[in-house]
PDB file of C-alpha atoms and ligand atoms in Angstrom:
ATOM      1  CA  UNK Q  26      53.609  23.224   4.555  1.00 91.00           C
ATOM      2  CA  UNK Q  27      53.830  24.810   8.025  1.00 93.00           C
ATOM      3  CA  UNK Q  28      53.277  21.445   9.689  1.00 96.00           C
ATOM      4  CA  UNK Q  29      56.005  19.917   7.526  1.00 98.00           C
ATOM      5  CA  UNK Q  30      58.439  22.694   8.461  1.00 98.00           C
ATOM      6  CA  UNK Q  31      57.625  22.448  12.187  1.00 98.00           C
ATOM      7  CA  UNK Q  32      58.123  18.682  12.001  1.00 98.00           C
ATOM      8  CA  UNK Q  33      61.511  19.153  10.287  1.00 98.00           C
ATOM      9  CA  UNK Q  34      62.587  21.608  13.014  1.00 98.00           C
ATOM     10  CA  UNK Q  35      61.505  19.158  15.744  1.00 98.00           C
ATOM     11  CA  UNK Q  36      63.866  16.585  14.223  1.00 98.00           C
ATOM     12  CA  UNK Q  37      66.925  18.713  15.001  1.00 98.00           C
ATOM     13  CA  UNK Q  38      66.916  17.358  18.533  1.00 98.00           C
ATOM     14  CA  UNK Q  39      67.485  13.816  17.230  1.00 98.00           C
ATOM     15  CA  UNK Q  40      70.470  14.710  14.992  1.00 98.00           C
ATOM     16  CA  UNK Q  41      73.564  12.666  15.819  1.00 98.00           C
ATOM     17  CA  UNK Q  42      76.391  15.066  14.995  1.00 98.00           C
ATOM     18  CA  UNK Q  43      79.389  14.585  17.306  1.00 98.00           C
ATOM     19  CA  UNK Q  44      81.810  15.468  14.452  1.00 98.00           C
ATOM     20  CA  UNK Q  45      80.314  18.504  12.712  1.00 98.00           C
ATOM     21  CA  UNK Q  46      77.820  19.629  15.349  1.00 97.00           C
ATOM     22  CA  UNK Q  47      75.758  20.744  12.307  1.00 98.00           C
ATOM     23  CA  UNK Q  48      72.187  19.638  12.928  1.00 98.00           C
ATOM     24  CA  UNK Q  49      69.737  19.059  10.063  1.00 98.00           C
ATOM     25  CA  UNK Q  50      66.113  17.913  10.212  1.00 98.00           C
ATOM     26  CA  UNK Q  51      63.793  16.849   7.392  1.00 98.00           C
ATOM     27  CA  UNK Q  52      60.130  15.973   7.027  1.00 98.00           C
ATOM     28  CA  UNK Q  53      58.457  14.719   3.877  1.00 98.00           C
ATOM     29  CA  UNK Q  54      54.881  14.293   2.728  1.00 98.00           C
ATOM     30  CA  UNK Q  55      54.002  11.308   0.554  1.00 98.00           C
ATOM     31  CA  UNK Q  56      51.410  11.275  -2.224  1.00 96.00           C
ATOM     32  CA  UNK Q  57      49.404   8.980   0.081  1.00 96.00           C
ATOM     33  CA  UNK Q  58      49.299  11.738   2.738  1.00 96.00           C
ATOM     34  CA  UNK Q  59      51.781  10.347   5.283  1.00 97.00           C
ATOM     35  CA  UNK Q  60      54.610  12.286   6.921  1.00 98.00           C
ATOM     36  CA  UNK Q  61      58.076  10.757   7.454  1.00 98.00           C
ATOM     37  CA  UNK Q  62      60.858  12.408   9.428  1.00 98.00           C
ATOM     38  CA  UNK Q  63      64.651  12.256   9.404  1.00 98.00           C
ATOM     39  CA  UNK Q  64      67.765  13.734  10.983  1.00 98.00           C
ATOM     40  CA  UNK Q  65      71.420  13.566   9.988  1.00 98.00           C
ATOM     41  CA  UNK Q  66      73.365  10.679  11.491  1.00 98.00           C
ATOM     42  CA  UNK Q  67      77.156  10.983  11.475  1.00 98.00           C
ATOM     43  CA  UNK Q  68      79.846   8.343  11.791  1.00 98.00           C
ATOM     44  CA  UNK Q  69      83.429   8.264  13.086  1.00 98.00           C
ATOM     45  CA  UNK Q  70      84.516   6.999   9.651  1.00 98.00           C
ATOM     46  CA  UNK Q  71      82.812  10.109   8.157  1.00 98.00           C
ATOM     47  CA  UNK Q  72      81.682   8.682   4.791  1.00 97.00           C
ATOM     48  CA  UNK Q  73      78.877   6.526   6.248  1.00 98.00           C
ATOM     49  CA  UNK Q  74      77.213   9.767   7.417  1.00 98.00           C
ATOM     50  CA  UNK Q  75      73.589   9.990   6.331  1.00 98.00           C
ATOM     51  CA  UNK Q  76      71.923  13.341   5.645  1.00 98.00           C
ATOM     52  CA  UNK Q  77      68.566  14.180   7.210  1.00 98.00           C
ATOM     53  CA  UNK Q  78      66.812  14.117   3.818  1.00 98.00           C
ATOM     54  CA  UNK Q  79      68.022  10.615   2.982  1.00 98.00           C
ATOM     55  CA  UNK Q  80      67.131   9.338   6.450  1.00 98.00           C
ATOM     56  CA  UNK Q  81      63.537  10.499   5.888  1.00 98.00           C
ATOM     57  CA  UNK Q  82      63.403   9.178   2.308  1.00 98.00           C
ATOM     58  CA  UNK Q  83      64.803   5.758   3.241  1.00 98.00           C
ATOM     59  CA  UNK Q  84      62.387   5.441   6.173  1.00 98.00           C
ATOM     60  CA  UNK Q  85      59.537   6.247   3.788  1.00 98.00           C
ATOM     61  CA  UNK Q  86      60.614   3.906   1.000  1.00 97.00           C
ATOM     62  CA  UNK Q  87      61.313   1.027   3.386  1.00 96.00           C
ATOM     63  CA  UNK Q  88      57.866   1.442   4.904  1.00 95.00           C
ATOM     64  CA  UNK Q  89      55.646   1.807   1.866  1.00 88.00           C
ATOM     65  CA  UNK Q  90      55.791   1.973  -1.895  1.00 82.00           C
ATOM     66  CA  UNK Q  91      54.751   5.532  -2.566  1.00 88.00           C
ATOM     67  CA  UNK Q  92      55.988   8.695  -4.248  1.00 96.00           C
ATOM     68  CA  UNK Q  93      57.100  11.769  -2.338  1.00 98.00           C
ATOM     69  CA  UNK Q  94      55.247  15.046  -2.862  1.00 98.00           C
ATOM     70  CA  UNK Q  95      57.156  17.531  -0.699  1.00 98.00           C
ATOM     71  CA  UNK Q  96      60.176  17.610   1.581  1.00 98.00           C
ATOM     72  CA  UNK Q  97      61.060  20.304   4.136  1.00 98.00           C
ATOM     73  CA  UNK Q  98      64.629  20.858   5.378  1.00 98.00           C
ATOM     74  CA  UNK Q  99      65.648  22.803   8.488  1.00 98.00           C
ATOM     75  CA  UNK Q 100      68.962  23.266  10.288  1.00 96.00           C
ATOM     76  CA  UNK Q 101      70.377  25.168  13.226  1.00 93.00           C
ATOM     77  CA  UNK Q 102      72.555  27.248  10.886  1.00 96.00           C
ATOM     78  CA  UNK Q 103      72.195  30.985  10.198  1.00 95.00           C
ATOM     79  CA  UNK Q 104      71.942  30.250   6.471  1.00 96.00           C
ATOM     80  CA  UNK Q 105      69.494  28.192   4.443  1.00 97.00           C
ATOM     81  CA  UNK Q 106      70.661  24.577   4.236  1.00 97.00           C
ATOM     82  CA  UNK Q 107      70.651  23.341   0.663  1.00 98.00           C
ATOM     83  CA  UNK Q 108      70.314  19.617   0.002  1.00 98.00           C
ATOM     84  CA  UNK Q 109      73.592  18.025  -1.079  1.00 98.00           C
ATOM     85  CA  UNK Q 110      73.988  16.539  -4.548  1.00 98.00           C
ATOM     86  CA  UNK Q 111      73.570  12.973  -3.349  1.00 98.00           C
ATOM     87  CA  UNK Q 112      70.284  13.819  -1.614  1.00 98.00           C
ATOM     88  CA  UNK Q 113      69.031  15.620  -4.746  1.00 98.00           C
ATOM     89  CA  UNK Q 114      69.771  12.492  -6.788  1.00 98.00           C
ATOM     90  CA  UNK Q 115      68.014  10.252  -4.230  1.00 98.00           C
ATOM     91  CA  UNK Q 116      65.032  12.644  -4.239  1.00 98.00           C
ATOM     92  CA  UNK Q 117      64.855  12.333  -8.030  1.00 98.00           C
ATOM     93  CA  UNK Q 118      64.372   8.579  -7.693  1.00 97.00           C
ATOM     94  CA  UNK Q 119      61.246   8.963  -5.557  1.00 97.00           C
ATOM     95  CA  UNK Q 120      59.900  12.435  -6.410  1.00 98.00           C
ATOM     96  CA  UNK Q 121      58.518  13.795  -9.664  1.00 97.00           C
ATOM     97  CA  UNK Q 122      60.412  16.675 -11.288  1.00 96.00           C
ATOM     98  CA  UNK Q 123      57.734  19.080  -9.990  1.00 97.00           C
ATOM     99  CA  UNK Q 124      58.006  17.739  -6.401  1.00 98.00           C
ATOM    100  CA  UNK Q 125      58.546  20.541  -3.881  1.00 98.00           C
ATOM    101  CA  UNK Q 126      61.631  21.179  -1.743  1.00 98.00           C
ATOM    102  CA  UNK Q 127      61.092  23.632   1.117  1.00 98.00           C
ATOM    103  CA  UNK Q 128      64.019  25.259   2.945  1.00 98.00           C
ATOM    104  CA  UNK Q 129      63.492  26.941   6.312  1.00 96.00           C
ATOM    105  CA  UNK Q 130      65.781  29.387   8.098  1.00 95.00           C
ATOM    106  CA  UNK Q 131      64.733  31.402  11.148  1.00 93.00           C
ATOM    107  CA  UNK Q 132      61.127  31.668   9.969  1.00 93.00           C
ATOM    108  CA  UNK Q 133      62.030  32.440   6.335  1.00 96.00           C
ATOM    109  CA  UNK Q 134      61.064  29.970   3.647  1.00 97.00           C
ATOM    110  CA  UNK Q 135      62.326  29.195   0.145  1.00 98.00           C
ATOM    111  CA  UNK Q 136      60.507  26.773  -2.152  1.00 98.00           C
ATOM    112  CA  UNK Q 137      61.819  25.020  -5.250  1.00 98.00           C
ATOM    113  CA  UNK Q 138      60.728  22.341  -7.656  1.00 98.00           C
ATOM    114  CA  UNK Q 139      63.133  19.399  -7.770  1.00 98.00           C
ATOM    115  CA  UNK Q 140      63.824  20.166 -11.419  1.00 98.00           C
ATOM    116  CA  UNK Q 141      65.188  23.597 -10.421  1.00 98.00           C
ATOM    117  CA  UNK Q 142      67.695  22.080  -7.988  1.00 98.00           C
ATOM    118  CA  UNK Q 143      68.599  19.090 -10.179  1.00 98.00           C
ATOM    119  CA  UNK Q 144      68.142  19.990 -13.853  1.00 97.00           C
ATOM    120  CA  UNK Q 145      69.077  17.524 -16.618  1.00 96.00           C
ATOM    121  CA  UNK Q 146      69.216  14.694 -14.118  1.00 95.00           C
ATOM    122  CA  UNK Q 147      70.065  11.079 -14.792  1.00 95.00           C
ATOM    123  CA  UNK Q 148      67.176   8.753 -14.036  1.00 93.00           C
ATOM    124  CA  UNK Q 149      65.491   5.433 -14.676  1.00 90.00           C
ATOM    125  CA  UNK Q 150      64.438   6.488 -18.192  1.00 90.00           C
ATOM    126  CA  UNK Q 151      68.094   6.930 -19.183  1.00 94.00           C
ATOM    127  CA  UNK Q 152      68.876   3.281 -18.546  1.00 92.00           C
ATOM    128  CA  UNK Q 153      68.038   1.291 -21.620  1.00 80.00           C
ATOM    129  CA  UNK Q 154      67.494  -2.389 -21.097  1.00 71.00           C
ATOM    130  CA  UNK Q 155      66.750  -4.915 -23.817  1.00 64.00           C
TER     131      UNK Q 155
HETATM  132  N1  THU G 188      73.724  17.482   5.963  1.00 69.22           N
HETATM  133  C1  THU G 188      72.409  17.103   5.916  1.00 69.22           C
HETATM  134  O1  THU G 188      71.924  16.350   6.761  1.00 69.22           O
HETATM  135  N2  THU G 188      71.658  17.591   4.900  1.00 69.22           N
HETATM  136  C2  THU G 188      72.081  18.489   3.980  1.00 69.22           C
HETATM  137  O2  THU G 188      71.301  18.893   3.135  1.00 69.22           O
HETATM  138  C3  THU G 188      73.464  18.982   4.012  1.00 69.22           C
HETATM  139  C4  THU G 188      74.364  18.313   4.990  1.00 69.22           C
HETATM  140  C5  THU G 188      74.521  17.007   7.108  1.00 69.22           C
HETATM  141  C6  THU G 188      75.551  15.967   6.837  1.00 69.22           C
HETATM  142  C7  THU G 188      76.503  16.164   7.991  1.00 69.22           C
HETATM  143  O3  THU G 188      76.035  15.441   9.116  1.00 69.22           O
HETATM  144  C8  THU G 188      76.397  17.646   8.314  1.00 69.22           C
HETATM  145  O4  THU G 188      75.213  18.093   7.675  1.00 69.22           O
HETATM  146  C9  THU G 188      77.582  18.476   7.861  1.00 69.22           C
HETATM  147  O5  THU G 188      77.838  18.251   6.537  1.00 69.22           O
END
């Protein structure tokens, strides 16, 4: 967990945030034991902005077919940075409901299961196909 947090913090230096200047870093651990990193990447048109969590998840999924066990999130803010709703939904596609989300802020840590941050979620099992 400490390594994952340190790796997320290291990612802050890669954040591309000319519009918000709000830097976020993420690092995830796959069930196969690999670590993937991500930072937030903003855009002049605003909506194409990609959060740090999704950058890490998309790098992981595009590289190998595996499930995600844990994801750590760090920012340069004075508060804990909570994953946005879109990132929680993307996590739910590739993490089990008991997958772990770790938030770091100035050495303090909070840990949650995905199910706590995204209860009653919509997922693959809700889509009925003939
Ligand atoms: N952001 C993340 O990267 N992750 C989060 O969990 C919350 C928000 C980014 C998106 C944008 O670049 C900046 O933070 C301000 O919203």
